[in-house]
Short mmCIF file of C-alpha atoms in Angstrom, two decimals:
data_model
loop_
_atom_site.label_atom_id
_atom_site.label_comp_id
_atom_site.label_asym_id
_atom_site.label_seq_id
_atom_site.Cartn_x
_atom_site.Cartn_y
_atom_site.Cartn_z
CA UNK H 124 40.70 71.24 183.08
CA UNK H 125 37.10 72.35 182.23
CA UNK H 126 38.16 72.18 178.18
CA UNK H 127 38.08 67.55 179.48
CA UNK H 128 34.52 68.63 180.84
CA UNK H 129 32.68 69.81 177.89
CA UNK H 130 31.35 67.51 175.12
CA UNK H 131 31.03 68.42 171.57
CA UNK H 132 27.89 69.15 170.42
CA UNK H 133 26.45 70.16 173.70
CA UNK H 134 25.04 73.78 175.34
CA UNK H 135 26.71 74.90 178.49
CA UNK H 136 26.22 77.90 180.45
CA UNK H 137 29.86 79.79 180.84
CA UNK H 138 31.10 82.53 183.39
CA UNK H 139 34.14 84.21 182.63
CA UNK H 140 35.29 87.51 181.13
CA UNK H 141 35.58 89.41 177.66
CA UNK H 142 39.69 90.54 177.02
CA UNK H 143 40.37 92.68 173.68
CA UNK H 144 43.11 92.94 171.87
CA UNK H 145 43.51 95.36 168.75
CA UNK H 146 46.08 94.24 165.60
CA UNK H 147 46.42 96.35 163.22
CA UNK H 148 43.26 97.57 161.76
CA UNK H 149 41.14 95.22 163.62
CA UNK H 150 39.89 94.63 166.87
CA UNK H 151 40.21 90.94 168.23
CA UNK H 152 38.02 89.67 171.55
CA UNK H 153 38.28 86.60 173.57
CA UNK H 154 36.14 85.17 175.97
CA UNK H 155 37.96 83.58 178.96
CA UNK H 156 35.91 80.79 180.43
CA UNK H 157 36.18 80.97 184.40
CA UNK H 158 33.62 78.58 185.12
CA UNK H 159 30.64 76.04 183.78
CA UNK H 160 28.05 76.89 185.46
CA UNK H 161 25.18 74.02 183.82
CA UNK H 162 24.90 72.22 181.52
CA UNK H 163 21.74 72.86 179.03
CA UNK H 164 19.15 70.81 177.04
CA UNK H 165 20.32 71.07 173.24
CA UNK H 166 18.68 73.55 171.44
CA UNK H 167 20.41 74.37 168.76
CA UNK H 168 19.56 72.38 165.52
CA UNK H 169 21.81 71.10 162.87
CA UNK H 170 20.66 73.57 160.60
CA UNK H 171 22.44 76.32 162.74
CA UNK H 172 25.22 74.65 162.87
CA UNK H 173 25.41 74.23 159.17
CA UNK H 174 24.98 77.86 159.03
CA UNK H 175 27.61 78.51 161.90
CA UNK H 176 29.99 76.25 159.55
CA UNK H 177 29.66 78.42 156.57
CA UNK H 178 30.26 81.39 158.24
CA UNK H 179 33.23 79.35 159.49
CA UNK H 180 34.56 78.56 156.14
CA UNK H 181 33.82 82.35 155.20
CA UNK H 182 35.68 83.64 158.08
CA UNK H 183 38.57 81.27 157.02
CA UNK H 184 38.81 82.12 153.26
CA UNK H 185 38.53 86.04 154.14
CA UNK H 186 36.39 88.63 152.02
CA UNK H 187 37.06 90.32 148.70
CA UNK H 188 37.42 93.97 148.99
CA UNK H 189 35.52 96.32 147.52
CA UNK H 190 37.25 99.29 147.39
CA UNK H 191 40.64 97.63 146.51
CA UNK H 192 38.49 95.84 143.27
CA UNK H 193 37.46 99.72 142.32
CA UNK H 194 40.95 101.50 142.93
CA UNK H 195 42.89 99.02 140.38
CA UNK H 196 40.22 99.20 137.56
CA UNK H 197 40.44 102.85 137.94
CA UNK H 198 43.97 102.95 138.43
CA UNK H 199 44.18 101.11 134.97
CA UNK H 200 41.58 102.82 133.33
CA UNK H 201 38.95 99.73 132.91
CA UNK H 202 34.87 99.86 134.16
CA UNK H 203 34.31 97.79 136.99
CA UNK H 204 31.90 95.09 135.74
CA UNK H 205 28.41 94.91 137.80
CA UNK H 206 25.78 92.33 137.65
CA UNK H 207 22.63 93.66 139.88
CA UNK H 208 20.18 90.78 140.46
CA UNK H 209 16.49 92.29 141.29
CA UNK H 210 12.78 90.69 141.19
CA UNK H 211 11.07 90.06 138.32
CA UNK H 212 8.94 93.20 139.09
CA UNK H 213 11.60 95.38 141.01
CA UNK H 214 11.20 99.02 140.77
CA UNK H 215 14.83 99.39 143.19
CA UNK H 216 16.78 100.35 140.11
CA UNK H 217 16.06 103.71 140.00
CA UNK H 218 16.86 104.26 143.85
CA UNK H 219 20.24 102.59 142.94
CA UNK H 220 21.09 104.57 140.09
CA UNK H 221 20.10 107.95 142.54
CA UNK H 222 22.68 106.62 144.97
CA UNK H 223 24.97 105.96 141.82
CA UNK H 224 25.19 109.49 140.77
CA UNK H 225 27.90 111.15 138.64
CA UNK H 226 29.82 107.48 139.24
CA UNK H 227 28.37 105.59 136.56
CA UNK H 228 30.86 106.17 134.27
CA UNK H 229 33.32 103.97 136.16
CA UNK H 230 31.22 100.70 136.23
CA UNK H 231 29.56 98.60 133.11
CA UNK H 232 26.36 97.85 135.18
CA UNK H 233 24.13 95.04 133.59
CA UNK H 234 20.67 94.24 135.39
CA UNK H 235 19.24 90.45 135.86
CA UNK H 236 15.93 89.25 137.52
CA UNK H 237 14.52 86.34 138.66
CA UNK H 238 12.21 85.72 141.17
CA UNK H 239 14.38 86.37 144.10
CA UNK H 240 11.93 84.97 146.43
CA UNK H 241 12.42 81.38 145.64
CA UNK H 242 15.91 80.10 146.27
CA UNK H 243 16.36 77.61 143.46
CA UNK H 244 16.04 80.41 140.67
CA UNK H 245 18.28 82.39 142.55
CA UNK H 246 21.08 79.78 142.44
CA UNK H 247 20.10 79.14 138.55
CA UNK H 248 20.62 83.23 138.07
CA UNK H 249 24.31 82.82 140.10
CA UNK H 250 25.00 79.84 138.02
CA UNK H 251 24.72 81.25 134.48
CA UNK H 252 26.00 85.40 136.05
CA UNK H 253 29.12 82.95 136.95
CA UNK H 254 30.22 82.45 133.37
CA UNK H 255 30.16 86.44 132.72
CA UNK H 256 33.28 87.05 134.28
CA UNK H 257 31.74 90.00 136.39
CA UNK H 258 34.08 91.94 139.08
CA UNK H 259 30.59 92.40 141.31
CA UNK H 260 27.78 90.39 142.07
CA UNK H 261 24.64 92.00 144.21
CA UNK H 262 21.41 90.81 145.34
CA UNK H 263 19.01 93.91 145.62
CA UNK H 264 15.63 94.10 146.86
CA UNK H 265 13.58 96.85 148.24
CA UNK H 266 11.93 94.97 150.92
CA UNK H 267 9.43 92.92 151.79
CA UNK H 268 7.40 90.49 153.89
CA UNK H 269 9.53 89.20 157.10
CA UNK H 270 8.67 85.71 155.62
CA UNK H 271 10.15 85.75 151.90
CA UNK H 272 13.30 87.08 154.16
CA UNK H 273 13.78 83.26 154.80
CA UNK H 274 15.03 82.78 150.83
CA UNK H 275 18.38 84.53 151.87
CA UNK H 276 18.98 82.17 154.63
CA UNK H 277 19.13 79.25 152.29
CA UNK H 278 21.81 76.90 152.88
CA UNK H 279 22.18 75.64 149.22
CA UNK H 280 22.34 79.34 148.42
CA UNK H 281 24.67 80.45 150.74
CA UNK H 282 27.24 77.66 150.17
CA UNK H 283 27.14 78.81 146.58
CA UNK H 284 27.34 82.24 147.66
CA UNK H 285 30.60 82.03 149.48
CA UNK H 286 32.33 80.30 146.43
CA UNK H 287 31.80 82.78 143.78
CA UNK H 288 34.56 84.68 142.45
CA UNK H 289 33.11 87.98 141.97
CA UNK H 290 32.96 90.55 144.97
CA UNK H 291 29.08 89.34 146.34
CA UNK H 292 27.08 92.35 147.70
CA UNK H 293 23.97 92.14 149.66
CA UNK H 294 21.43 95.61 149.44
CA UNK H 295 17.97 93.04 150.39
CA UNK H 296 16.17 95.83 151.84
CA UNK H 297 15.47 95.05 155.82
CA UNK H 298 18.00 97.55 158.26
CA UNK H 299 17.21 95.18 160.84
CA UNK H 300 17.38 92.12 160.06
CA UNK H 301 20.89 90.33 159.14
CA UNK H 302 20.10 87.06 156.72
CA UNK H 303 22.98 84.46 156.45
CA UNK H 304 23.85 85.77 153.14
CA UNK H 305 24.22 89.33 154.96
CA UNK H 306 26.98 87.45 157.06
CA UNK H 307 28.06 85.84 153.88
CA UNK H 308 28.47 88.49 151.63
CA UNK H 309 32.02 90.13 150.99
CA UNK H 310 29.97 93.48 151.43
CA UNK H 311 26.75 94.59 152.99
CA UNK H 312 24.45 97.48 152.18
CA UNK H 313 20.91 98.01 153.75
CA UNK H 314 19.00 99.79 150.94
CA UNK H 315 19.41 99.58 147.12
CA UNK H 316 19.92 103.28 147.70
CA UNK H 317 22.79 102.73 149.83
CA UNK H 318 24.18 100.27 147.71
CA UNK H 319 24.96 102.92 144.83
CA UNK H 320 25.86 105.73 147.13
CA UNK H 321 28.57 103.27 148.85
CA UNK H 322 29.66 102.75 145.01
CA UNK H 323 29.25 106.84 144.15
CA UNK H 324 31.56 107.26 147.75
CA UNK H 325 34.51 104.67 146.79
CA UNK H 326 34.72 105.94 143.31
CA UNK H 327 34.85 109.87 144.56
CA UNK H 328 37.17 108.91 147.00
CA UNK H 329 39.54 107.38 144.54
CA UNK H 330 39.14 110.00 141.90
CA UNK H 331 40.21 112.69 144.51
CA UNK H 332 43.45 110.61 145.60
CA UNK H 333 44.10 109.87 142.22
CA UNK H 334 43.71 113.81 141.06
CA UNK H 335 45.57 114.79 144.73
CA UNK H 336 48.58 112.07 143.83
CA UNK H 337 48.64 113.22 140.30
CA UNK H 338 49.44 116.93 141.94
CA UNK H 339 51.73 115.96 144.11
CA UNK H 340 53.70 113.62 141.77
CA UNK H 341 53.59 116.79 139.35
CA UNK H 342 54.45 119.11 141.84
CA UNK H 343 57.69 116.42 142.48
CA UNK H 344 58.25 116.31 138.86
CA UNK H 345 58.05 119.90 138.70
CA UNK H 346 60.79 119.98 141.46
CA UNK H 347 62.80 117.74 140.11
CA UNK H 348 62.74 119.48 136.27
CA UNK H 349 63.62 122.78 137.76
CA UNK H 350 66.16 121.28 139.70
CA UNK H 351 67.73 119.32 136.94
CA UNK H 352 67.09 122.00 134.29
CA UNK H 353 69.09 124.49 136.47
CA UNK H 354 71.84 122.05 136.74
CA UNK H 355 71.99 121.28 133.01
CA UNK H 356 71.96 125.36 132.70
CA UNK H 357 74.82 125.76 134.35
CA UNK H 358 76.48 122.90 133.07
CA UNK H 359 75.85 123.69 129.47
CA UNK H 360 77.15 127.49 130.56
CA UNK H 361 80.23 126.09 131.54
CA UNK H 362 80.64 124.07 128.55
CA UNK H 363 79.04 126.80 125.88
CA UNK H 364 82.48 128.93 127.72
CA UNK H 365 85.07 126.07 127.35
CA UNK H 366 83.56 125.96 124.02
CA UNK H 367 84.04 130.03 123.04
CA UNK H 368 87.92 129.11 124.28
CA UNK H 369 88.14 126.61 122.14
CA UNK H 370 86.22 128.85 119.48
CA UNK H 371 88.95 131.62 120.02
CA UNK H 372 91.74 129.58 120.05
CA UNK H 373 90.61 127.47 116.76
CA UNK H 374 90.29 130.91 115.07
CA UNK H 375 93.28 132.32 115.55
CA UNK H 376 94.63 128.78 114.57
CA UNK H 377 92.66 128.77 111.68
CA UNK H 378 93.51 132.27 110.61
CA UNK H 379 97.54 131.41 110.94
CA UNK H 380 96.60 128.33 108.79
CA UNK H 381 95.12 130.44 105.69
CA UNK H 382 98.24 132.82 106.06
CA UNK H 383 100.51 130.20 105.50
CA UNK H 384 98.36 128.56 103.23
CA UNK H 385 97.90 131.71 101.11
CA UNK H 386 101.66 132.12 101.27
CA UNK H 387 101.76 128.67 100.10
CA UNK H 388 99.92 129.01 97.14
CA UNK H 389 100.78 131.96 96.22
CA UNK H 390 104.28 130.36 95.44
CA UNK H 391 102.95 127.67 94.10
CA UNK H 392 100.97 129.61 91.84
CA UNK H 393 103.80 131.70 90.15
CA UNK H 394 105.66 128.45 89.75
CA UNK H 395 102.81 126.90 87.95
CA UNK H 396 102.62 130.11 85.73
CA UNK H 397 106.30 130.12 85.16
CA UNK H 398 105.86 126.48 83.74
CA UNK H 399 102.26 127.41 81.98
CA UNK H 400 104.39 129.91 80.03
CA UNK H 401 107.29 127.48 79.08
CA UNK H 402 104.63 124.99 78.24
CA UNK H 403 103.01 127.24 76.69
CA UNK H 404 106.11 128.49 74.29
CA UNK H 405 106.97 124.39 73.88
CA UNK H 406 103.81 123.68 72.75
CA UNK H 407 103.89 126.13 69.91
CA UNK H 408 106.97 125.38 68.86
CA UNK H 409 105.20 121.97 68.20
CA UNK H 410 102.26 122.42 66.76
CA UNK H 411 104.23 124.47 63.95
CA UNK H 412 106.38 121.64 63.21
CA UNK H 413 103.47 119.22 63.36
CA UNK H 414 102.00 121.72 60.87
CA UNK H 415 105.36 121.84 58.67
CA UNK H 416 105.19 117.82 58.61
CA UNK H 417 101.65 117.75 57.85
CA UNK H 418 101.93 119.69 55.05
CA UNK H 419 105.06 117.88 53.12
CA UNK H 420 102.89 114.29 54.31
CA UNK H 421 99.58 116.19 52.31
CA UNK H 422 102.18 117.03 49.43
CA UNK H 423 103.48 113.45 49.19
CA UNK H 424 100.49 111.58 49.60
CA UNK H 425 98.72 114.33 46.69
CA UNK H 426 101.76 113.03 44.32
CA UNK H 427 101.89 109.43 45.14
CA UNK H 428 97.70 109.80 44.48
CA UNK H 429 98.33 111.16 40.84
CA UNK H 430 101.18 108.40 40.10
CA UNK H 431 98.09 105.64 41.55
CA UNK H 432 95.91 107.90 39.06
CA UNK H 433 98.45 107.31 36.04
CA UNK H 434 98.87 103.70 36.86
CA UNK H 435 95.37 102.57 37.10
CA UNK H 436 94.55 104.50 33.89
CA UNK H 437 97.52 102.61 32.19
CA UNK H 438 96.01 98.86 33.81
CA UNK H 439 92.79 100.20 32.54
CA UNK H 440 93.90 100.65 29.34
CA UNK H 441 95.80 97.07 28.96
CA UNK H 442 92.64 95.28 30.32
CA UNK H 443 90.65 97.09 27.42
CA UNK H 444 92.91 95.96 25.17
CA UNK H 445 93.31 92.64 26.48
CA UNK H 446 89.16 92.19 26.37
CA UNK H 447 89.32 93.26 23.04
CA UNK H 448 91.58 90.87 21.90
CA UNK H 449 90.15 88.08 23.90
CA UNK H 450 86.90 88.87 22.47
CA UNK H 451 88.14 89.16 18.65
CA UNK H 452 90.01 86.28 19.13
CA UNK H 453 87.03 84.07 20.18
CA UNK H 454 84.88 85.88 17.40
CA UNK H 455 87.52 85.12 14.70
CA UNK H 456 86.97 81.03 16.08
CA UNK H 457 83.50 81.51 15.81
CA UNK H 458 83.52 82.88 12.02
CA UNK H 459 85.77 80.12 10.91
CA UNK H 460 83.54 77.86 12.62
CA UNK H 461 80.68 79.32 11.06
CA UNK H 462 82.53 79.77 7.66
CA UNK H 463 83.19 75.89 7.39
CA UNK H 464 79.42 74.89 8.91
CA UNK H 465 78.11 77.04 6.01
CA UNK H 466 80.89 75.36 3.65
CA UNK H 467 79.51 72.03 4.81
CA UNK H 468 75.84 73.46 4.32
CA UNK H 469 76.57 74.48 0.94
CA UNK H 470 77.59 70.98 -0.05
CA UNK H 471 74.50 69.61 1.74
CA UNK H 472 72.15 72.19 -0.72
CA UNK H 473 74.07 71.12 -3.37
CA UNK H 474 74.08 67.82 -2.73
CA UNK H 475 70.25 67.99 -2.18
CA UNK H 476 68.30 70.87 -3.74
CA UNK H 477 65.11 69.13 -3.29
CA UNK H 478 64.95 69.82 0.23
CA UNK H 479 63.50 73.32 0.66
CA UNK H 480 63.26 72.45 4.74
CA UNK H 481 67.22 72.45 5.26
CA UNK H 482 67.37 75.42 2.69
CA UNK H 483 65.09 77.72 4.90
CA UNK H 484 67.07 76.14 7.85
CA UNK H 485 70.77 76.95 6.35
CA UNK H 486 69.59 80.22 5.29
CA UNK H 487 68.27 80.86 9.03
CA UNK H 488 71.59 79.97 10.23
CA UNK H 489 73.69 82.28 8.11
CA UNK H 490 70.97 85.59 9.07
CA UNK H 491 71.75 84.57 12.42
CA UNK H 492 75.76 84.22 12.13
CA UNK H 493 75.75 87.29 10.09
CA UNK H 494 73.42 89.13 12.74
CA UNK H 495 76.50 88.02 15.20
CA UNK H 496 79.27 88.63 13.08
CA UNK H 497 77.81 92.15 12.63
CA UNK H 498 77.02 92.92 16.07
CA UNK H 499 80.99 91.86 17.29
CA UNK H 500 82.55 93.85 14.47
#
């Protein structure tokens, strides 16, 4: 009923009553309207409400946690990338890196500036940090003016704020006053100071649950080693006895094997020598008659060699003969040939004594016949 009274957009004065409830880890409150008591002039502008929307659509999306960021790059060994924006002419570093401590070796910090009093280089900064792939992205400032406080209630800003994908962290100096990007911001810290000692706290508070799991889980191991190692102990006791059975019973096994197996070749060993020594008889036996044999074979094959000797000698002495007589033969043919040429050169001198050439020539002839006759006989 008064929900069909109120208009949107509108200020009302409300009487009713506050009524928590607690869920979990959180504590939820509700304010029960009884009555509307007036209804206002407007004074809230659309700027506010602009700024009551983003906090709306921050509320909605949830925040990034911090802690749960640092615990799995620790748990897997990895820095947590940082990207501290500061002034051009900040001097805040150093208080941040006091807070930081001992922690620093779990985050990759890298410093920016810009003038962080003027919105629009701000957003630039955010713009180009975006492209970094960062884990955390902080505003810091040490402080200043009330006035240049009114950069970090920038709409533009904020509504970029809210969308980045990094953890955003706010350390802008002023305990008292709460900007929108204070509201905004996934985390808040007051001083730059505080900023790095919140970092220096999650980070020790990690390392000691890591160190006090990594006791306990070795403590369980431990536990479980013993436990298992005793039962493997007994186990293998149990079968290093079955085993010595075994053992005992194999020996004495094995020792009945050899006996029989000695016995064994011990027969088999004087019936090999018994057949060693008839072999042994045989074989001489053998070799004398192969000796015998070979000696009438050397005796045959010396007479058969001086019958080939007396043979040959006899062919030998039939071819001589037989050259001879060829070669007589065909010198007696020659002579007579040579007999009637110089019969026929005779007549020719005869016939023509004039002619001293055929003389010389004839006379040539017979030296050489003779030479030939000479050298055949």
């Amino acid at each position: 009923m008064l929900r069909s009274k109120i208009t949107n957009n509108e200020v009302y004065t409300l009487r009713g009553f506050i009524e928590k409830s607690i869920k979990n880890s959180s504590i939820e409150l509700r304010f029960v309207v009884d009555e509307i008591v007036q209804q206002e002039e407007r004074s809230i502008s659309e700027e506010e409400l602009e700024r009551y929307a983003l906090i709306q659509k921050k509320l909605e999306s949830g925040s990034k946690n911090l802690e749960t960021l640092i615990r799995d790059k620790m748990l897997k060994d990895e820095k947590v990338r940082v990207a501290n924006i500061y002034g051009n002419n900040a001097i805040v570093q150093k208080d941040f890196f006091e807070g930081l401590d001992v922690s620093q070796k779990y985050f990759d910090i890298s410093d920016h500036s810009c003038n962080i009093t003027s919105s629009m280089a701000i957003i630039s900064k955010l713009k180009e940090i975006s492209a970094l792939d960062y884990d955390i992205v902080a505003l810091v400032r040490g402080g200043g003016d009330r006035h240049s406080m009114e950069t970090f209630n920038d709409l533009s800003l904020s509504e970029l704020f809210i969308t980045m994908k990094p953890v955003t962290v706010t350390a802008i100096g002023h305990t008292v006053d709460e900007t929108l990007l204070d509201k905004l911001a996934d985390k808040r810290f007051h001083l730059p100071h505080d900023y790095g000692a919140g970092l220096h706290t999650i980070a020790e508070k990690l390392s000691h649950e890591r160190s006090n799991s990594r006791a306990l889980l070795i403590d369980e191991v431990k536990k479980d080693i013993t436990k298992q190692f005793s039962e493997q102990v007994e186990t293998l006791e149990k079968q290093l006895k079955k085993k010595n059975e075994e053992f005992t019973e194999a020996q004495k096994t094995y020792k009945e094997q050899v006996e029989n197996y000695n016995k064994t070749f011990t027969d088999q060993l004087k019936v090999r020598n018994e057949e060693f020594q008839k072999l042994q008889l045989s074989s001489g036996k053998q070799l004398e008659d192969l000796q015998k044999n070979f000696q009438e074979q050397q005796k045959q094959r010396q007479a058969e060699m001086e019958s080939y000797k007396k043979e040959i000698a006899v062919l030998h002495e039939k071819n001589v003969r037989s050259a001879i007589n060829e070669s007589t033969a065909s010198l007696k043919g020659n002579l007579e040939t040579l007999e009637k040429e110089n019969v026929r050169l005779n007549q020719e001198v005869q016939s023509s004594k004039t002619d001293h050439t055929k003389i010389i020539i004839a006379f040539l002839v017979a030296l050489v016949i003779g030479f030939i006759l000479a050298k055949f006989i």
